[in-house]
Coordinates of C-alpha atoms in Angstrom, one line a residue:
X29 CA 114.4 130.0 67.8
X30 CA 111.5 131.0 69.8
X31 CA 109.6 128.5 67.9
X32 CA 112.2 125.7 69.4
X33 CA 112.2 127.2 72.7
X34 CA 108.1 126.8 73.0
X35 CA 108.0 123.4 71.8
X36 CA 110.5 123.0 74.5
X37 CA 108.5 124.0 77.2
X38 CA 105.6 122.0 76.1
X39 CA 107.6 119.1 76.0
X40 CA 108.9 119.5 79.7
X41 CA 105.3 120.2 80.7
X42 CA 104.2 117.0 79.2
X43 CA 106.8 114.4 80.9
X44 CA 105.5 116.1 84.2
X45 CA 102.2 113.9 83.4
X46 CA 101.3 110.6 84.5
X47 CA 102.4 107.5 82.2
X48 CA 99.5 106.9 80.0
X49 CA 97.6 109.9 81.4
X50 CA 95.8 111.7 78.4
X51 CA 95.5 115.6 78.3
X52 CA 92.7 116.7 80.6
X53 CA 89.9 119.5 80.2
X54 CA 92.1 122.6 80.9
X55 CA 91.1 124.9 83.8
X56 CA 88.9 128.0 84.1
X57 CA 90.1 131.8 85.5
X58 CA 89.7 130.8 89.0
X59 CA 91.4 127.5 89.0
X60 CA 94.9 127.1 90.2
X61 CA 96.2 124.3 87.4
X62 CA 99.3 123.1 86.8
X63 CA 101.4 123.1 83.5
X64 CA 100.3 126.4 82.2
X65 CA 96.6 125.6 82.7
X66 CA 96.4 122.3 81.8
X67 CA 94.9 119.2 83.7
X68 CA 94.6 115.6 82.9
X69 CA 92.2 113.0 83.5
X70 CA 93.3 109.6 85.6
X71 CA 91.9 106.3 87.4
X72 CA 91.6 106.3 90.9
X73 CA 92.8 103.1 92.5
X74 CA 92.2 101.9 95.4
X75 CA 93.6 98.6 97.3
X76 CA 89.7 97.1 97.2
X77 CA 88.4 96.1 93.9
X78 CA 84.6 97.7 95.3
X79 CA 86.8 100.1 97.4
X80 CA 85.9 104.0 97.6
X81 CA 88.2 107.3 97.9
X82 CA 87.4 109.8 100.2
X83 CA 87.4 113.2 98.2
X84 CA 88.1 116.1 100.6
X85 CA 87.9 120.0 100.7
X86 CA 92.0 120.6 101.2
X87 CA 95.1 118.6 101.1
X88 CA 94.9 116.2 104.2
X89 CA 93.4 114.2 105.9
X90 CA 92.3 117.0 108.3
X91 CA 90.0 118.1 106.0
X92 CA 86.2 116.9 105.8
X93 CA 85.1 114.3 102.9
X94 CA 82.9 115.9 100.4
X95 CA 82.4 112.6 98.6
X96 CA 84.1 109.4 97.5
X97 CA 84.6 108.1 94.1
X98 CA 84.7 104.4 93.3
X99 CA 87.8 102.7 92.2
X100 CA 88.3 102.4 88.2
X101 CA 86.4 105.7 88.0
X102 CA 88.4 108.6 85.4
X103 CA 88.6 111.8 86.8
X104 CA 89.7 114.9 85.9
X105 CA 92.8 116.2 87.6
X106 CA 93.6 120.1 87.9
X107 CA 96.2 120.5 90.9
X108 CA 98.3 119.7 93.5
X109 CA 99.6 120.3 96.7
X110 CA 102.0 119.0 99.3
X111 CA 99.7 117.1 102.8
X112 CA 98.4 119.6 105.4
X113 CA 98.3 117.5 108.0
X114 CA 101.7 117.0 109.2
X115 CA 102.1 113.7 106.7
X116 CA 104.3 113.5 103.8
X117 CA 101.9 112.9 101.0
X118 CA 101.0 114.6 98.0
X119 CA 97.3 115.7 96.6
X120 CA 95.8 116.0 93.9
X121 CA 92.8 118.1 92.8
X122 CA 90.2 116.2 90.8
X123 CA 86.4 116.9 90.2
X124 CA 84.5 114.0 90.5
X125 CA 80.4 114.7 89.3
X126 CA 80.7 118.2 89.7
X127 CA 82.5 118.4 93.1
X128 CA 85.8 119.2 93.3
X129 CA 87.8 118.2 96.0
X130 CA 91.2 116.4 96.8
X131 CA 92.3 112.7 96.8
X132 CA 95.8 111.0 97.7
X133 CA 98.0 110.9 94.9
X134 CA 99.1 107.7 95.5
X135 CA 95.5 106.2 95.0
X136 CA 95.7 108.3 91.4
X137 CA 97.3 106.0 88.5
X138 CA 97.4 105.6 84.2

């Protein structure tokens, strides 16, 4: 039984990823993940085929850019969190190089 009930949890888990997202790299102690620890990595897209995504240090656009990734690039994504700007979007926590920061879900697809 407890056997049925784990591989029931790692199912739910799993359907809360993105379609055709593959598993990700995990997390370390200090990282906040979701899903038990578990990331995934994803494509950024943007609405410009040479088009760049700000990557910033907190949930909003409130927060100063750290970087920008190019569209079509995989990152790996750890977290998210709802907009702390007053807007209604979510974001997600990727690392992109080395820097970890957070991007608009909605520019985060596959």
């Amino acid at each position: 039984m407890l056997k049925t009930f784990m591989t029931g949890l790692l199912l739910v888990g799993a359907t809360a990823l993105p379609m055709n997202a593959q598993q990700g790299p995990g997390c370390n102690s200090y990282d906040n993940c979701p899903r038990g620890g578990q990331g995934y990595y994803a494509r950024i897209c943007t609405n410009s085929r040479s088009g760049r995504l700000n990557v910033r240090t907190g949930p909003g656009t409130n927060y100063r850019s750290l970087t920008q990734v190019p569209n079509g690039t995989t990152v790996p994504v750890f977290d998210r969190a709802s907009g702390q700007d007053g807007q209604t979007y979510t974001w997600q926590r990727i690392d992109y190089n080395g820097v970890q920061g957070w991007v608009r879900s909605d520019y985060i697809c596959d």
